[in-house]
């Protein structure tokens, strides 16, 4: 897994950093035993003090207080891209030779400066976009790689909210085998429509992209119609990640032979390809609740990212490639966000939940 010894890890930040803390302490996660939570870096609020007490680790309020025997710091503090000082913190640690995993998004200039600091300190640095390491996404990417090796990819269709654009580009780039060349058209946005639409290419593959570029200024982490959805089409069919958290679906392309009169042959000899299901679930079919996503799916992805960083620690020759990929993702994201502009401000109320049981009952009765 790229870990030659147990790594001592400090988490900086107690917002989204809670997912990292869960990742490093949950006994339910495979691969977690390679890492030891060795401290928390925060401003010293009552909440952060209670967090440190809960996990039984020291609370550091200044980066300089972090001991030299710490292997990795997870910087889960806003970067300059979102008005924070996460990259300055990362650079101070990297120069000391402490390896850093930094939560996205991170501007290209910041990544460049972070990579320079990493080189100065002979340390490994990586940006964690999280979502490529989710279990359903890894299943999707494995299937996409198989398709890519056997057939030419014809198209990508994707939809997301604007906060998911950064990791979505990372996922698409991995799925199609590279980010370059990329291009984005000017967006189209109909009045009253929640999505902007763009024609694009990524990795040379045609891409149709719709983005909900809206944000609630007092509640920015809520009110997205969805996180992301992604489909890749090849000659043989369409591979779909139906939601950020799965499932992965395969839809074989419908194609029928014709007889001598030109009519489609719908059954019999020569129509074996029509005998397969029109849609198949690949990988996991049982979906997790949001409680389990926060407690398992996201922490699992953090552990995956830490193992990837450890491979860069153990094999310094990998670091250049990892850094170039991080730069490319950030550059593509900057190009995209320059096209779509600032998000529109919305202030909807709390969404009303829909009863799953009621939907189930309605569907079961629909064809009775």
mmCIF file of C-alpha atoms in Angstrom:
data_model
loop_
_atom_site.group_PDB
_atom_site.id
_atom_site.type_symbol
_atom_site.label_atom_id
_atom_site.label_comp_id
_atom_site.label_asym_id
_atom_site.label_seq_id
_atom_site.Cartn_x
_atom_site.Cartn_y
_atom_site.Cartn_z
ATOM 1 C CA UNK A 1 0.000 0.000 0.000
ATOM 2 C CA UNK A 2 3.003 2.335 -0.082
ATOM 3 C CA UNK A 3 3.414 2.484 3.725
ATOM 4 C CA UNK A 4 6.641 0.993 5.069
ATOM 5 C CA UNK A 5 5.947 1.958 8.688
ATOM 6 C CA UNK A 6 3.146 3.399 10.781
ATOM 7 C CA UNK A 7 2.803 7.116 10.029
ATOM 8 C CA UNK A 8 2.129 9.716 12.714
ATOM 9 C CA UNK A 9 -0.484 12.166 11.428
ATOM 10 C CA UNK A 10 -1.730 15.571 12.607
ATOM 11 C CA UNK A 11 -5.026 16.974 11.317
ATOM 12 C CA UNK A 12 -5.242 20.736 10.842
ATOM 13 C CA UNK A 13 -8.830 21.974 10.989
ATOM 14 C CA UNK A 14 -11.971 20.795 12.764
ATOM 15 C CA UNK A 15 -14.601 21.625 10.109
ATOM 16 C CA UNK A 16 -14.300 19.088 7.304
ATOM 17 C CA UNK A 17 -11.305 17.900 9.294
ATOM 18 C CA UNK A 18 -13.786 15.832 11.302
ATOM 19 C CA UNK A 19 -13.891 13.392 8.366
ATOM 20 C CA UNK A 20 -10.111 13.030 8.593
ATOM 21 C CA UNK A 21 -10.311 12.502 12.352
ATOM 22 C CA UNK A 22 -12.901 9.772 11.788
ATOM 23 C CA UNK A 23 -10.701 8.211 9.105
ATOM 24 C CA UNK A 24 -7.701 8.023 11.419
ATOM 25 C CA UNK A 25 -9.552 6.621 14.425
ATOM 26 C CA UNK A 26 -12.369 4.388 13.155
ATOM 27 C CA UNK A 27 -11.763 0.693 13.755
ATOM 28 C CA UNK A 28 -14.115 -0.124 10.828
ATOM 29 C CA UNK A 29 -11.814 1.152 8.064
ATOM 30 C CA UNK A 30 -9.392 -1.166 6.230
ATOM 31 C CA UNK A 31 -5.898 0.287 5.984
ATOM 32 C CA UNK A 32 -6.397 2.677 8.880
ATOM 33 C CA UNK A 33 -3.917 0.792 11.100
ATOM 34 C CA UNK A 34 -1.042 2.115 8.996
ATOM 35 C CA UNK A 35 -1.696 5.563 10.489
ATOM 36 C CA UNK A 36 -1.753 7.030 13.982
ATOM 37 C CA UNK A 37 -3.585 10.240 14.885
ATOM 38 C CA UNK A 38 -0.912 12.150 16.755
ATOM 39 C CA UNK A 39 -2.400 15.622 17.186
ATOM 40 C CA UNK A 40 -4.835 18.315 16.168
ATOM 41 C CA UNK A 41 -3.921 21.775 14.891
ATOM 42 C CA UNK A 42 -6.611 24.415 15.422
ATOM 43 C CA UNK A 43 -7.137 27.905 16.793
ATOM 44 C CA UNK A 44 -7.894 26.735 20.319
ATOM 45 C CA UNK A 45 -11.657 27.203 20.467
ATOM 46 C CA UNK A 46 -13.732 25.306 23.009
ATOM 47 C CA UNK A 47 -14.808 22.972 20.196
ATOM 48 C CA UNK A 48 -11.261 22.174 19.089
ATOM 49 C CA UNK A 49 -10.208 21.606 22.684
ATOM 50 C CA UNK A 50 -13.072 19.191 23.176
ATOM 51 C CA UNK A 51 -12.114 17.433 19.917
ATOM 52 C CA UNK A 52 -8.535 16.951 21.066
ATOM 53 C CA UNK A 53 -9.787 15.661 24.406
ATOM 54 C CA UNK A 54 -12.262 13.306 22.712
ATOM 55 C CA UNK A 55 -9.540 11.758 20.535
ATOM 56 C CA UNK A 56 -6.918 11.814 23.279
ATOM 57 C CA UNK A 57 -4.319 13.789 21.315
ATOM 58 C CA UNK A 58 -2.432 17.054 21.861
ATOM 59 C CA UNK A 59 -3.954 20.310 20.590
ATOM 60 C CA UNK A 60 -1.498 22.567 18.775
ATOM 61 C CA UNK A 61 -2.501 26.178 18.170
ATOM 62 C CA UNK A 62 0.575 27.140 16.113
ATOM 63 C CA UNK A 63 2.268 25.208 13.308
ATOM 64 C CA UNK A 64 5.613 25.701 15.036
ATOM 65 C CA UNK A 65 4.367 23.595 17.948
ATOM 66 C CA UNK A 66 4.060 20.482 15.757
ATOM 67 C CA UNK A 67 6.964 18.154 16.634
ATOM 68 C CA UNK A 68 9.539 17.172 14.042
ATOM 69 C CA UNK A 69 8.693 13.487 14.443
ATOM 70 C CA UNK A 70 5.275 13.998 12.819
ATOM 71 C CA UNK A 71 5.227 12.324 9.399
ATOM 72 C CA UNK A 72 2.127 13.854 7.765
ATOM 73 C CA UNK A 73 -0.116 16.846 8.342
ATOM 74 C CA UNK A 74 -3.543 16.841 6.713
ATOM 75 C CA UNK A 75 -4.251 20.502 5.988
ATOM 76 C CA UNK A 76 -8.031 20.698 6.053
ATOM 77 C CA UNK A 77 -8.054 24.483 6.264
ATOM 78 C CA UNK A 78 -9.372 26.794 3.553
ATOM 79 C CA UNK A 79 -6.763 27.625 0.918
ATOM 80 C CA UNK A 80 -6.450 30.965 -0.812
ATOM 81 C CA UNK A 81 -8.992 29.720 -3.368
ATOM 82 C CA UNK A 82 -11.660 30.057 -0.678
ATOM 83 C CA UNK A 83 -10.154 32.905 1.330
ATOM 84 C CA UNK A 84 -8.039 30.959 3.821
ATOM 85 C CA UNK A 85 -4.399 30.442 4.766
ATOM 86 C CA UNK A 86 -4.161 26.701 4.214
ATOM 87 C CA UNK A 87 -1.419 26.957 1.599
ATOM 88 C CA UNK A 88 0.769 29.169 3.787
ATOM 89 C CA UNK A 89 0.421 26.547 6.515
ATOM 90 C CA UNK A 90 1.259 23.764 4.049
ATOM 91 C CA UNK A 91 4.392 25.574 2.868
ATOM 92 C CA UNK A 92 5.700 26.114 6.413
ATOM 93 C CA UNK A 93 5.338 22.402 7.130
ATOM 94 C CA UNK A 94 6.768 21.188 3.823
ATOM 95 C CA UNK A 95 9.895 23.305 4.268
ATOM 96 C CA UNK A 96 10.458 21.479 7.558
ATOM 97 C CA UNK A 97 10.298 18.124 5.751
ATOM 98 C CA UNK A 98 6.806 17.232 6.972
ATOM 99 C CA UNK A 99 4.653 15.647 4.265
ATOM 100 C CA UNK A 100 1.331 17.353 3.516
ATOM 101 C CA UNK A 101 -2.051 16.213 2.222
ATOM 102 C CA UNK A 102 -4.096 19.352 1.458
ATOM 103 C CA UNK A 103 -7.860 19.410 0.966
ATOM 104 C CA UNK A 104 -9.095 20.944 -2.310
ATOM 105 C CA UNK A 105 -9.686 23.397 -3.914
ATOM 106 C CA UNK A 106 -6.220 24.910 -4.339
ATOM 107 C CA UNK A 107 -5.240 27.555 -6.927
ATOM 108 C CA UNK A 108 -2.518 26.747 -9.432
ATOM 109 C CA UNK A 109 -0.156 29.406 -8.056
ATOM 110 C CA UNK A 110 -0.568 27.977 -4.568
ATOM 111 C CA UNK A 111 0.137 24.435 -5.755
ATOM 112 C CA UNK A 112 3.262 25.683 -7.542
ATOM 113 C CA UNK A 113 4.483 27.365 -4.355
ATOM 114 C CA UNK A 114 3.622 24.276 -2.308
ATOM 115 C CA UNK A 115 5.543 22.001 -4.667
ATOM 116 C CA UNK A 116 8.566 24.318 -4.437
ATOM 117 C CA UNK A 117 8.384 24.196 -0.637
ATOM 118 C CA UNK A 118 8.084 20.405 -0.820
ATOM 119 C CA UNK A 119 11.221 20.235 -2.948
ATOM 120 C CA UNK A 120 13.080 22.462 -0.504
ATOM 121 C CA UNK A 121 12.106 20.216 2.400
ATOM 122 C CA UNK A 122 12.434 16.925 0.466
ATOM 123 C CA UNK A 123 8.814 16.230 1.343
ATOM 124 C CA UNK A 124 5.808 14.810 -0.505
ATOM 125 C CA UNK A 125 2.782 17.003 -1.212
ATOM 126 C CA UNK A 126 -0.626 16.129 -2.640
ATOM 127 C CA UNK A 127 -4.006 17.767 -3.114
ATOM 128 C CA UNK A 128 -6.878 15.603 -1.928
ATOM 129 C CA UNK A 129 -9.951 15.980 -4.139
ATOM 130 C CA UNK A 130 -11.565 13.168 -2.090
ATOM 131 C CA UNK A 131 -14.222 12.065 -4.576
ATOM 132 C CA UNK A 132 -11.987 10.053 -6.966
ATOM 133 C CA UNK A 133 -11.182 7.868 -3.967
ATOM 134 C CA UNK A 134 -14.782 7.149 -2.975
ATOM 135 C CA UNK A 135 -15.542 3.444 -3.321
ATOM 136 C CA UNK A 136 -18.286 3.899 -5.988
ATOM 137 C CA UNK A 137 -16.041 6.243 -7.984
ATOM 138 C CA UNK A 138 -13.163 3.767 -7.863
ATOM 139 C CA UNK A 139 -15.529 1.114 -9.222
ATOM 140 C CA UNK A 140 -16.618 3.511 -11.972
ATOM 141 C CA UNK A 141 -13.004 4.371 -12.851
ATOM 142 C CA UNK A 142 -12.041 0.687 -13.041
ATOM 143 C CA UNK A 143 -14.865 0.047 -15.519
ATOM 144 C CA UNK A 144 -13.957 3.200 -17.473
ATOM 145 C CA UNK A 145 -10.358 2.010 -17.785
ATOM 146 C CA UNK A 146 -11.561 -1.320 -19.186
ATOM 147 C CA UNK A 147 -13.717 0.513 -21.740
ATOM 148 C CA UNK A 148 -10.868 2.826 -22.651
ATOM 149 C CA UNK A 149 -8.542 -0.080 -23.370
ATOM 150 C CA UNK A 150 -11.077 -1.834 -25.576
ATOM 151 C CA UNK A 151 -12.953 0.947 -27.364
ATOM 152 C CA UNK A 152 -12.689 4.617 -28.196
ATOM 153 C CA UNK A 153 -14.609 6.859 -25.834
ATOM 154 C CA UNK A 154 -17.216 8.832 -27.773
ATOM 155 C CA UNK A 155 -18.619 11.276 -25.247
ATOM 156 C CA UNK A 156 -18.913 12.386 -21.632
ATOM 157 C CA UNK A 157 -22.080 13.811 -20.089
ATOM 158 C CA UNK A 158 -21.764 15.364 -16.627
ATOM 159 C CA UNK A 159 -23.776 17.433 -14.194
ATOM 160 C CA UNK A 160 -22.721 18.930 -10.860
ATOM 161 C CA UNK A 161 -23.020 21.877 -8.523
ATOM 162 C CA UNK A 162 -20.268 24.473 -8.759
ATOM 163 C CA UNK A 163 -18.574 23.353 -5.526
ATOM 164 C CA UNK A 164 -18.103 19.907 -7.059
ATOM 165 C CA UNK A 165 -16.560 21.148 -10.319
ATOM 166 C CA UNK A 166 -12.966 20.782 -9.067
ATOM 167 C CA UNK A 167 -13.170 17.090 -8.075
ATOM 168 C CA UNK A 168 -15.484 16.298 -10.999
ATOM 169 C CA UNK A 169 -12.805 17.410 -13.477
ATOM 170 C CA UNK A 170 -10.342 15.182 -11.620
ATOM 171 C CA UNK A 171 -12.704 12.207 -11.927
ATOM 172 C CA UNK A 172 -13.411 12.825 -15.626
ATOM 173 C CA UNK A 173 -9.710 13.213 -16.377
ATOM 174 C CA UNK A 174 -8.952 9.890 -14.728
ATOM 175 C CA UNK A 175 -11.876 8.218 -16.509
ATOM 176 C CA UNK A 176 -10.872 9.325 -20.018
ATOM 177 C CA UNK A 177 -7.137 8.793 -19.462
ATOM 178 C CA UNK A 178 -5.949 12.393 -19.136
ATOM 179 C CA UNK A 179 -6.985 16.012 -18.826
ATOM 180 C CA UNK A 180 -5.191 17.466 -21.827
ATOM 181 C CA UNK A 181 -6.249 18.833 -24.200
ATOM 182 C CA UNK A 182 -9.210 20.618 -22.627
ATOM 183 C CA UNK A 183 -11.454 23.468 -23.707
ATOM 184 C CA UNK A 184 -14.687 25.030 -22.469
ATOM 185 C CA UNK A 185 -17.259 26.962 -24.482
ATOM 186 C CA UNK A 186 -19.093 30.030 -23.233
ATOM 187 C CA UNK A 187 -21.938 28.844 -20.982
ATOM 188 C CA UNK A 188 -25.586 29.034 -21.914
ATOM 189 C CA UNK A 189 -27.996 29.992 -19.158
ATOM 190 C CA UNK A 190 -31.731 30.315 -19.654
ATOM 191 C CA UNK A 191 -33.579 32.723 -17.357
ATOM 192 C CA UNK A 192 -34.954 30.917 -14.328
ATOM 193 C CA UNK A 193 -33.001 27.741 -15.089
ATOM 194 C CA UNK A 194 -30.781 26.443 -12.254
ATOM 195 C CA UNK A 195 -28.056 25.124 -14.571
ATOM 196 C CA UNK A 196 -25.502 26.628 -16.920
ATOM 197 C CA UNK A 197 -24.668 24.417 -19.910
ATOM 198 C CA UNK A 198 -21.303 24.175 -21.654
ATOM 199 C CA UNK A 199 -19.865 22.213 -24.537
ATOM 200 C CA UNK A 200 -16.303 21.164 -23.795
ATOM 201 C CA UNK A 201 -13.556 18.664 -24.366
ATOM 202 C CA UNK A 202 -11.469 16.973 -21.679
ATOM 203 C CA UNK A 203 -8.642 14.670 -22.590
ATOM 204 C CA UNK A 204 -9.758 15.222 -26.181
ATOM 205 C CA UNK A 205 -13.152 13.587 -25.497
ATOM 206 C CA UNK A 206 -16.341 15.612 -26.198
ATOM 207 C CA UNK A 207 -17.990 16.699 -22.949
ATOM 208 C CA UNK A 208 -21.427 18.131 -22.229
ATOM 209 C CA UNK A 209 -21.405 19.803 -18.830
ATOM 210 C CA UNK A 210 -24.218 21.312 -16.762
ATOM 211 C CA UNK A 211 -23.418 23.225 -13.590
ATOM 212 C CA UNK A 212 -25.691 24.522 -10.867
ATOM 213 C CA UNK A 213 -23.735 27.713 -10.249
ATOM 214 C CA UNK A 214 -25.764 28.871 -7.248
ATOM 215 C CA UNK A 215 -24.955 29.300 -3.564
ATOM 216 C CA UNK A 216 -26.809 30.226 -0.401
ATOM 217 C CA UNK A 217 -24.521 32.868 1.171
ATOM 218 C CA UNK A 218 -25.464 31.906 4.742
ATOM 219 C CA UNK A 219 -25.572 28.161 4.106
ATOM 220 C CA UNK A 220 -23.106 27.364 1.282
ATOM 221 C CA UNK A 221 -22.779 23.633 2.002
ATOM 222 C CA UNK A 222 -26.483 22.986 1.467
ATOM 223 C CA UNK A 223 -29.086 23.608 -1.260
ATOM 224 C CA UNK A 224 -27.406 21.789 -4.134
ATOM 225 C CA UNK A 225 -29.851 19.884 -6.304
ATOM 226 C CA UNK A 226 -27.245 17.122 -6.538
ATOM 227 C CA UNK A 227 -23.496 16.684 -6.050
ATOM 228 C CA UNK A 228 -22.496 15.118 -9.339
ATOM 229 C CA UNK A 229 -23.581 12.598 -11.963
ATOM 230 C CA UNK A 230 -21.405 11.301 -14.771
ATOM 231 C CA UNK A 231 -21.843 9.174 -17.905
ATOM 232 C CA UNK A 232 -19.258 8.012 -20.433
ATOM 233 C CA UNK A 233 -20.286 6.614 -23.806
ATOM 234 C CA UNK A 234 -18.298 4.210 -25.952
ATOM 235 C CA UNK A 235 -19.137 2.162 -29.034
ATOM 236 C CA UNK A 236 -20.557 -0.599 -26.855
ATOM 237 C CA UNK A 237 -22.733 1.413 -24.488
ATOM 238 C CA UNK A 238 -22.893 3.973 -21.701
ATOM 239 C CA UNK A 239 -21.212 3.688 -18.298
ATOM 240 C CA UNK A 240 -22.867 5.846 -15.641
ATOM 241 C CA UNK A 241 -22.029 6.904 -12.116
ATOM 242 C CA UNK A 242 -25.650 7.558 -11.174
ATOM 243 C CA UNK A 243 -24.733 9.649 -8.135
ATOM 244 C CA UNK A 244 -21.616 10.697 -6.277
ATOM 245 C CA UNK A 245 -22.144 7.686 -4.010
ATOM 246 C CA UNK A 246 -23.195 5.202 -6.700
ATOM 247 C CA UNK A 247 -24.364 2.954 -8.085
ATOM 248 C CA UNK A 248 -22.366 2.299 -11.249
ATOM 249 C CA UNK A 249 -24.602 1.371 -14.183
ATOM 250 C CA UNK A 250 -23.871 -0.200 -17.573
ATOM 251 C CA UNK A 251 -26.314 0.343 -20.437
ATOM 252 C CA UNK A 252 -25.351 -1.760 -23.501
ATOM 253 C CA UNK A 253 -26.001 0.041 -26.768
ATOM 254 C CA UNK A 254 -29.183 -0.993 -28.535
ATOM 255 C CA UNK A 255 -28.304 -2.297 -31.997
ATOM 256 C CA UNK A 256 -30.359 -4.714 -34.137
ATOM 257 C CA UNK A 257 -29.437 -6.322 -37.480
ATOM 258 C CA UNK A 258 -31.739 -5.914 -40.499
ATOM 259 C CA UNK A 259 -33.193 -8.519 -42.798
ATOM 260 C CA UNK A 260 -33.078 -8.405 -46.586
ATOM 261 C CA UNK A 261 -36.129 -6.114 -46.666
ATOM 262 C CA UNK A 262 -34.552 -3.601 -44.297
ATOM 263 C CA UNK A 263 -36.704 -4.438 -41.293
ATOM 264 C CA UNK A 264 -35.067 -4.761 -37.875
ATOM 265 C CA UNK A 265 -34.599 -8.338 -36.645
ATOM 266 C CA UNK A 266 -35.761 -8.300 -33.002
ATOM 267 C CA UNK A 267 -35.241 -11.935 -32.031
ATOM 268 C CA UNK A 268 -33.732 -15.200 -33.125
ATOM 269 C CA UNK A 269 -30.387 -16.058 -34.662
ATOM 270 C CA UNK A 270 -28.005 -13.142 -34.943
ATOM 271 C CA UNK A 271 -29.620 -11.115 -32.134
ATOM 272 C CA UNK A 272 -27.644 -12.554 -29.215
ATOM 273 C CA UNK A 273 -26.564 -9.059 -28.164
ATOM 274 C CA UNK A 274 -30.242 -8.256 -27.475
ATOM 275 C CA UNK A 275 -30.461 -11.033 -24.863
ATOM 276 C CA UNK A 276 -28.491 -9.074 -22.247
ATOM 277 C CA UNK A 277 -30.258 -6.814 -19.707
ATOM 278 C CA UNK A 278 -30.756 -3.258 -20.938
ATOM 279 C CA UNK A 279 -29.226 -1.981 -17.699
ATOM 280 C CA UNK A 280 -26.828 -3.663 -15.271
ATOM 281 C CA UNK A 281 -25.585 -2.517 -11.864
ATOM 282 C CA UNK A 282 -21.822 -2.966 -11.568
ATOM 283 C CA UNK A 283 -20.126 -3.228 -8.192
ATOM 284 C CA UNK A 284 -22.097 -2.363 -5.061
ATOM 285 C CA UNK A 285 -25.866 -2.416 -5.406
ATOM 286 C CA UNK A 286 -26.766 -1.655 -1.789
ATOM 287 C CA UNK A 287 -26.558 2.084 -1.168
ATOM 288 C CA UNK A 288 -25.400 3.551 2.134
ATOM 289 C CA UNK A 289 -27.288 6.117 4.177
ATOM 290 C CA UNK A 290 -25.827 9.593 4.520
ATOM 291 C CA UNK A 291 -24.908 8.684 8.098
ATOM 292 C CA UNK A 292 -22.774 5.814 6.783
ATOM 293 C CA UNK A 293 -21.375 7.971 3.973
ATOM 294 C CA UNK A 294 -20.032 10.452 6.528
ATOM 295 C CA UNK A 295 -18.846 7.710 8.885
ATOM 296 C CA UNK A 296 -17.455 5.234 6.315
ATOM 297 C CA UNK A 297 -17.447 6.257 2.639
ATOM 298 C CA UNK A 298 -15.717 9.608 3.006
ATOM 299 C CA UNK A 299 -13.232 8.445 5.683
ATOM 300 C CA UNK A 300 -12.376 5.442 3.471
ATOM 301 C CA UNK A 301 -11.510 7.897 0.700
ATOM 302 C CA UNK A 302 -9.230 9.834 3.069
ATOM 303 C CA UNK A 303 -7.358 6.617 3.901
ATOM 304 C CA UNK A 304 -6.974 5.931 0.164
ATOM 305 C CA UNK A 305 -5.523 9.428 -0.347
ATOM 306 C CA UNK A 306 -3.113 8.939 2.552
ATOM 307 C CA UNK A 307 -1.885 5.653 1.085
ATOM 308 C CA UNK A 308 -1.304 7.381 -2.255
ATOM 309 C CA UNK A 309 0.697 10.106 -0.487
ATOM 310 C CA UNK A 310 2.698 7.404 1.288
ATOM 311 C CA UNK A 311 3.590 5.891 -2.085
ATOM 312 C CA UNK A 312 5.005 9.297 -3.046
ATOM 313 C CA UNK A 313 6.898 9.413 0.250
ATOM 314 C CA UNK A 314 8.424 5.980 -0.366
ATOM 315 C CA UNK A 315 9.097 6.609 -4.080
ATOM 316 C CA UNK A 316 10.228 10.223 -4.613
ATOM 317 C CA UNK A 317 10.251 9.690 -8.379
ATOM 318 C CA UNK A 318 6.423 9.603 -8.249
ATOM 319 C CA UNK A 319 6.164 13.111 -6.820
ATOM 320 C CA UNK A 320 6.682 14.995 -10.066
ATOM 321 C CA UNK A 321 3.855 13.127 -11.798
ATOM 322 C CA UNK A 322 1.528 13.648 -8.812
ATOM 323 C CA UNK A 323 2.365 17.347 -8.767
ATOM 324 C CA UNK A 324 1.786 17.759 -12.492
ATOM 325 C CA UNK A 325 -1.616 16.084 -12.214
ATOM 326 C CA UNK A 326 -2.613 18.369 -9.326
ATOM 327 C CA UNK A 327 -1.536 21.409 -11.352
ATOM 328 C CA UNK A 328 -3.506 20.282 -14.402
ATOM 329 C CA UNK A 329 -6.693 19.716 -12.385
ATOM 330 C CA UNK A 330 -6.379 23.154 -10.824
ATOM 331 C CA UNK A 331 -5.675 24.832 -14.182
ATOM 332 C CA UNK A 332 -8.665 23.179 -15.852
ATOM 333 C CA UNK A 333 -10.845 24.221 -12.913
ATOM 334 C CA UNK A 334 -9.599 27.810 -13.155
ATOM 335 C CA UNK A 335 -10.427 27.870 -16.865
ATOM 336 C CA UNK A 336 -13.900 26.509 -16.171
ATOM 337 C CA UNK A 337 -14.693 28.881 -13.307
ATOM 338 C CA UNK A 338 -13.526 31.840 -15.391
ATOM 339 C CA UNK A 339 -16.172 30.823 -17.944
ATOM 340 C CA UNK A 340 -19.089 30.325 -15.556
ATOM 341 C CA UNK A 341 -18.345 33.327 -13.337
ATOM 342 C CA UNK A 342 -19.417 33.945 -9.758
ATOM 343 C CA UNK A 343 -22.315 31.860 -8.432
ATOM 344 C CA UNK A 344 -25.765 33.371 -8.263
ATOM 345 C CA UNK A 345 -26.989 33.973 -4.721
ATOM 346 C CA UNK A 346 -30.066 32.027 -3.662
ATOM 347 C CA UNK A 347 -31.871 31.796 -0.330
ATOM 348 C CA UNK A 348 -34.306 28.874 -0.433
ATOM 349 C CA UNK A 349 -35.807 27.446 2.713
ATOM 350 C CA UNK A 350 -35.013 24.053 4.183
ATOM 351 C CA UNK A 351 -35.988 21.384 1.620
ATOM 352 C CA UNK A 352 -38.927 19.156 2.481
ATOM 353 C CA UNK A 353 -37.944 15.456 2.500
ATOM 354 C CA UNK A 354 -39.851 12.962 0.377
ATOM 355 C CA UNK A 355 -40.945 9.651 1.858
ATOM 356 C CA UNK A 356 -39.044 6.786 0.252
ATOM 357 C CA UNK A 357 -41.771 4.403 1.395
ATOM 358 C CA UNK A 358 -44.422 6.528 -0.309
ATOM 359 C CA UNK A 359 -42.439 6.518 -3.553
ATOM 360 C CA UNK A 360 -41.944 2.762 -3.285
ATOM 361 C CA UNK A 361 -45.650 2.206 -2.782
ATOM 362 C CA UNK A 362 -46.596 4.467 -5.696
ATOM 363 C CA UNK A 363 -44.188 2.710 -8.056
ATOM 364 C CA UNK A 364 -45.344 -0.756 -6.988
ATOM 365 C CA UNK A 365 -48.941 0.233 -7.670
ATOM 366 C CA UNK A 366 -48.262 2.009 -10.969
ATOM 367 C CA UNK A 367 -48.540 -1.090 -13.157
ATOM 368 C CA UNK A 368 -50.949 -3.191 -11.092
#
